[in-house]
Structure formats: structure tokens, C-alpha cells
């Protein structure tokens, strides 16, 4: 059974940092491109970043480029997202998803599924 379990969310002030993790199981993680997506209160799901199976190619939404860094540890079936220079508009539930996106409109699955239960990030002063 596929499982994606996110952790690391919490509260931060604008300009602060957080590191999200996602532990995957139930599929061959090291052979699959992965992504982080997010959903702000009252809004739809938004793609954030993707990474190739080997970790050699990464893509980012313009809204997070230069501030967020996606990475992965295939030996431990774990996906990461480093969030730096946080802004209030980064407040959202963050999910890891078993999809790969070149851009927001070019994803292997437009519904960003399957994904985990999410971890909440709140940015406020």
C-alpha cells in the first residue's frame, strides 16, 4: 500500500525557515519523480516543486524559486523541501505527491495524486 507521510510543518515568522520531510513507502521511491504541492486556505492545490528520480533535475514554481529547495534521499525513501525567506503567502498545507511537473501546467498527473495527508505551514508575524 502506497503511503506518503509528511512532517516538519509549523509556525514561522516572515523571513524564517522550515524544513519539510516526506517518508514514502509501498512503491519504488527511487525510480519515481516526486513533487511538493500546497493548498492555501480557500484556494486550490498549487504545484510548488518537483525532482527527478535521481535528484539531478529540479523544477520550481516562480513563486518559490530562489527561496525553496527540493531534495531527496533515495536510500531512506525520503523527500525534503527546505523553505527559506518565508512569506505570509506561503501559509498553506503542504503535501508530497507522486507526480513530476516541468511547470504548473505540465504535470504527469493534473490532480497531483496520489499525495499524503499534508503538513501545515503558517507564516505570520
PDB file of C-alpha atoms in Angstrom:
ATOM      1  CA  UNK A   1       0.000   0.000   0.000  1.00  0.00           C
ATOM      2  CA  UNK A   2       1.352   3.386  -1.021  1.00  0.00           C
ATOM      3  CA  UNK A   3       1.991   5.761   1.866  1.00  0.00           C
ATOM      4  CA  UNK A   4       3.342   9.304   1.919  1.00  0.00           C
ATOM      5  CA  UNK A   5       3.802  10.802   5.385  1.00  0.00           C
ATOM      6  CA  UNK A   6       4.758  14.464   5.662  1.00  0.00           C
ATOM      7  CA  UNK A   7       6.229  16.202   8.695  1.00  0.00           C
ATOM      8  CA  UNK A   8       8.136  19.327   9.666  1.00  0.00           C
ATOM      9  CA  UNK A   9       5.450  21.939   9.309  1.00  0.00           C
ATOM     10  CA  UNK A  10       4.823  24.569  11.943  1.00  0.00           C
ATOM     11  CA  UNK A  11       4.787  28.290  12.541  1.00  0.00           C
ATOM     12  CA  UNK A  12       7.427  30.731  11.384  1.00  0.00           C
ATOM     13  CA  UNK A  13       7.852  34.460  11.076  1.00  0.00           C
ATOM     14  CA  UNK A  14       8.280  36.158   7.716  1.00  0.00           C
ATOM     15  CA  UNK A  15      11.861  35.659   6.633  1.00  0.00           C
ATOM     16  CA  UNK A  16      12.152  32.458   8.614  1.00  0.00           C
ATOM     17  CA  UNK A  17      12.843  28.885   7.562  1.00  0.00           C
ATOM     18  CA  UNK A  18      11.334  25.432   7.866  1.00  0.00           C
ATOM     19  CA  UNK A  19      12.294  22.014   6.525  1.00  0.00           C
ATOM     20  CA  UNK A  20       9.617  19.596   5.439  1.00  0.00           C
ATOM     21  CA  UNK A  21      10.088  15.843   5.105  1.00  0.00           C
ATOM     22  CA  UNK A  22       8.056  13.129   3.420  1.00  0.00           C
ATOM     23  CA  UNK A  23       8.675   9.448   4.045  1.00  0.00           C
ATOM     24  CA  UNK A  24       7.445   7.215   1.252  1.00  0.00           C
ATOM     25  CA  UNK A  25       6.599   3.520   1.284  1.00  0.00           C
ATOM     26  CA  UNK A  26       4.722   0.981  -0.779  1.00  0.00           C
ATOM     27  CA  UNK A  27       6.352   1.768  -4.111  1.00  0.00           C
ATOM     28  CA  UNK A  28       9.782   2.029  -5.685  1.00  0.00           C
ATOM     29  CA  UNK A  29      10.569   5.542  -4.489  1.00  0.00           C
ATOM     30  CA  UNK A  30      13.990   5.774  -6.120  1.00  0.00           C
ATOM     31  CA  UNK A  31      12.531   5.311  -9.607  1.00  0.00           C
ATOM     32  CA  UNK A  32       9.764   7.914  -9.373  1.00  0.00           C
ATOM     33  CA  UNK A  33       9.788  11.687  -9.824  1.00  0.00           C
ATOM     34  CA  UNK A  34       8.225  13.441  -6.842  1.00  0.00           C
ATOM     35  CA  UNK A  35       6.751  16.808  -6.048  1.00  0.00           C
ATOM     36  CA  UNK A  36       5.615  19.119  -3.325  1.00  0.00           C
ATOM     37  CA  UNK A  37       2.278  20.830  -3.759  1.00  0.00           C
ATOM     38  CA  UNK A  38       0.383  23.123  -1.390  1.00  0.00           C
ATOM     39  CA  UNK A  39      -3.113  24.347  -0.698  1.00  0.00           C
ATOM     40  CA  UNK A  40      -3.741  27.664   0.976  1.00  0.00           C
ATOM     41  CA  UNK A  41      -6.973  28.201   2.909  1.00  0.00           C
ATOM     42  CA  UNK A  42      -9.863  28.634   0.495  1.00  0.00           C
ATOM     43  CA  UNK A  43      -7.726  28.031  -2.603  1.00  0.00           C
ATOM     44  CA  UNK A  44      -6.960  25.188  -4.967  1.00  0.00           C
ATOM     45  CA  UNK A  45      -3.936  22.929  -4.939  1.00  0.00           C
ATOM     46  CA  UNK A  46      -0.823  24.656  -6.264  1.00  0.00           C
ATOM     47  CA  UNK A  47       2.304  22.924  -7.551  1.00  0.00           C
ATOM     48  CA  UNK A  48       5.465  24.042  -5.714  1.00  0.00           C
ATOM     49  CA  UNK A  49       8.425  21.953  -6.873  1.00  0.00           C
ATOM     50  CA  UNK A  50       9.441  18.643  -8.455  1.00  0.00           C
ATOM     51  CA  UNK A  51      12.519  16.457  -8.530  1.00  0.00           C
ATOM     52  CA  UNK A  52      13.583  13.686 -10.882  1.00  0.00           C
ATOM     53  CA  UNK A  53      14.037  10.159  -9.533  1.00  0.00           C
ATOM     54  CA  UNK A  54      17.821  10.508  -9.361  1.00  0.00           C
ATOM     55  CA  UNK A  55      17.609  14.009  -7.942  1.00  0.00           C
ATOM     56  CA  UNK A  56      19.542  15.506 -10.827  1.00  0.00           C
ATOM     57  CA  UNK A  57      16.740  17.668 -12.180  1.00  0.00           C
ATOM     58  CA  UNK A  58      14.605  20.003 -10.094  1.00  0.00           C
ATOM     59  CA  UNK A  59      11.845  22.384 -11.107  1.00  0.00           C
ATOM     60  CA  UNK A  60      10.148  25.186  -9.185  1.00  0.00           C
ATOM     61  CA  UNK A  61       7.102  27.401  -9.386  1.00  0.00           C
ATOM     62  CA  UNK A  62       8.041  31.023  -9.972  1.00  0.00           C
ATOM     63  CA  UNK A  63       6.507  31.950  -6.620  1.00  0.00           C
ATOM     64  CA  UNK A  64       9.100  29.911  -4.687  1.00  0.00           C
ATOM     65  CA  UNK A  65      12.121  29.923  -6.998  1.00  0.00           C
ATOM     66  CA  UNK A  66      15.239  31.038  -5.160  1.00  0.00           C
ATOM     67  CA  UNK A  67      13.630  30.537  -1.752  1.00  0.00           C
ATOM     68  CA  UNK A  68      12.699  26.843  -1.604  1.00  0.00           C
ATOM     69  CA  UNK A  69      14.931  23.833  -2.292  1.00  0.00           C
ATOM     70  CA  UNK A  70      13.686  20.335  -3.043  1.00  0.00           C
ATOM     71  CA  UNK A  71      15.900  17.304  -2.422  1.00  0.00           C
ATOM     72  CA  UNK A  72      15.631  13.596  -1.829  1.00  0.00           C
ATOM     73  CA  UNK A  73      17.383  10.711  -0.082  1.00  0.00           C
ATOM     74  CA  UNK A  74      16.620   7.590  -2.077  1.00  0.00           C
ATOM     75  CA  UNK A  75      18.433   5.351   0.402  1.00  0.00           C
ATOM     76  CA  UNK A  76      15.881   6.346   3.038  1.00  0.00           C
ATOM     77  CA  UNK A  77      12.848   6.897   0.783  1.00  0.00           C
ATOM     78  CA  UNK A  78      12.587  10.492   1.920  1.00  0.00           C
ATOM     79  CA  UNK A  79      11.694  13.690   0.098  1.00  0.00           C
ATOM     80  CA  UNK A  80      12.576  17.102   1.514  1.00  0.00           C
ATOM     81  CA  UNK A  81      11.606  20.713   0.992  1.00  0.00           C
ATOM     82  CA  UNK A  82      13.722  23.469   2.535  1.00  0.00           C
ATOM     83  CA  UNK A  83      11.692  26.647   2.900  1.00  0.00           C
ATOM     84  CA  UNK A  84      13.708  29.841   3.327  1.00  0.00           C
ATOM     85  CA  UNK A  85      12.771  33.527   3.276  1.00  0.00           C
ATOM     86  CA  UNK A  86       9.221  32.596   4.107  1.00  0.00           C
ATOM     87  CA  UNK A  87       6.395  34.967   3.242  1.00  0.00           C
ATOM     88  CA  UNK A  88       2.890  35.173   4.667  1.00  0.00           C
ATOM     89  CA  UNK A  89       1.572  33.958   1.321  1.00  0.00           C
ATOM     90  CA  UNK A  90       3.449  30.675   1.839  1.00  0.00           C
ATOM     91  CA  UNK A  91       0.909  29.756   4.532  1.00  0.00           C
ATOM     92  CA  UNK A  92      -0.698  26.511   3.365  1.00  0.00           C
ATOM     93  CA  UNK A  93      -0.985  22.800   3.843  1.00  0.00           C
ATOM     94  CA  UNK A  94       1.982  21.201   2.105  1.00  0.00           C
ATOM     95  CA  UNK A  95       1.751  17.760   0.512  1.00  0.00           C
ATOM     96  CA  UNK A  96       4.234  15.460  -1.142  1.00  0.00           C
ATOM     97  CA  UNK A  97       2.880  13.841  -4.273  1.00  0.00           C
ATOM     98  CA  UNK A  98       3.953  11.046  -6.577  1.00  0.00           C
ATOM     99  CA  UNK A  99       3.943  13.212  -9.678  1.00  0.00           C
ATOM    100  CA  UNK A 100       6.503  15.174 -11.665  1.00  0.00           C
ATOM    101  CA  UNK A 101       5.896  18.607 -13.136  1.00  0.00           C
ATOM    102  CA  UNK A 102       8.033  20.553 -15.577  1.00  0.00           C
ATOM    103  CA  UNK A 103       5.775  23.558 -14.978  1.00  0.00           C
ATOM    104  CA  UNK A 104       2.454  24.141 -13.236  1.00  0.00           C
ATOM    105  CA  UNK A 105       0.629  23.165 -16.417  1.00  0.00           C
ATOM    106  CA  UNK A 106       2.868  20.252 -17.412  1.00  0.00           C
ATOM    107  CA  UNK A 107       2.477  17.563 -14.800  1.00  0.00           C
ATOM    108  CA  UNK A 108       2.378  13.797 -15.097  1.00  0.00           C
ATOM    109  CA  UNK A 109      -0.953  13.979 -13.301  1.00  0.00           C
ATOM    110  CA  UNK A 110      -3.051  17.159 -13.225  1.00  0.00           C
ATOM    111  CA  UNK A 111      -4.770  16.116  -9.990  1.00  0.00           C
ATOM    112  CA  UNK A 112      -1.399  15.865  -8.163  1.00  0.00           C
ATOM    113  CA  UNK A 113      -2.334  12.414  -6.890  1.00  0.00           C
ATOM    114  CA  UNK A 114      -1.502  10.352  -5.021  1.00  0.00           C
ATOM    115  CA  UNK A 115      -0.355  12.585  -2.178  1.00  0.00           C
ATOM    116  CA  UNK A 116      -0.035  12.395   1.576  1.00  0.00           C
ATOM    117  CA  UNK A 117      -2.119  13.876   4.379  1.00  0.00           C
ATOM    118  CA  UNK A 118      -0.058  17.040   4.496  1.00  0.00           C
ATOM    119  CA  UNK A 119       1.803  19.170   6.985  1.00  0.00           C
ATOM    120  CA  UNK A 120       0.672  22.688   7.875  1.00  0.00           C
ATOM    121  CA  UNK A 121       2.893  25.723   7.438  1.00  0.00           C
ATOM    122  CA  UNK A 122       1.825  29.024   8.978  1.00  0.00           C
ATOM    123  CA  UNK A 123       3.816  32.187   8.347  1.00  0.00           C
ATOM    124  CA  UNK A 124       2.842  35.210  10.395  1.00  0.00           C
ATOM    125  CA  UNK A 125       4.381  37.952  12.458  1.00  0.00           C
TER     126      UNK A 125
END
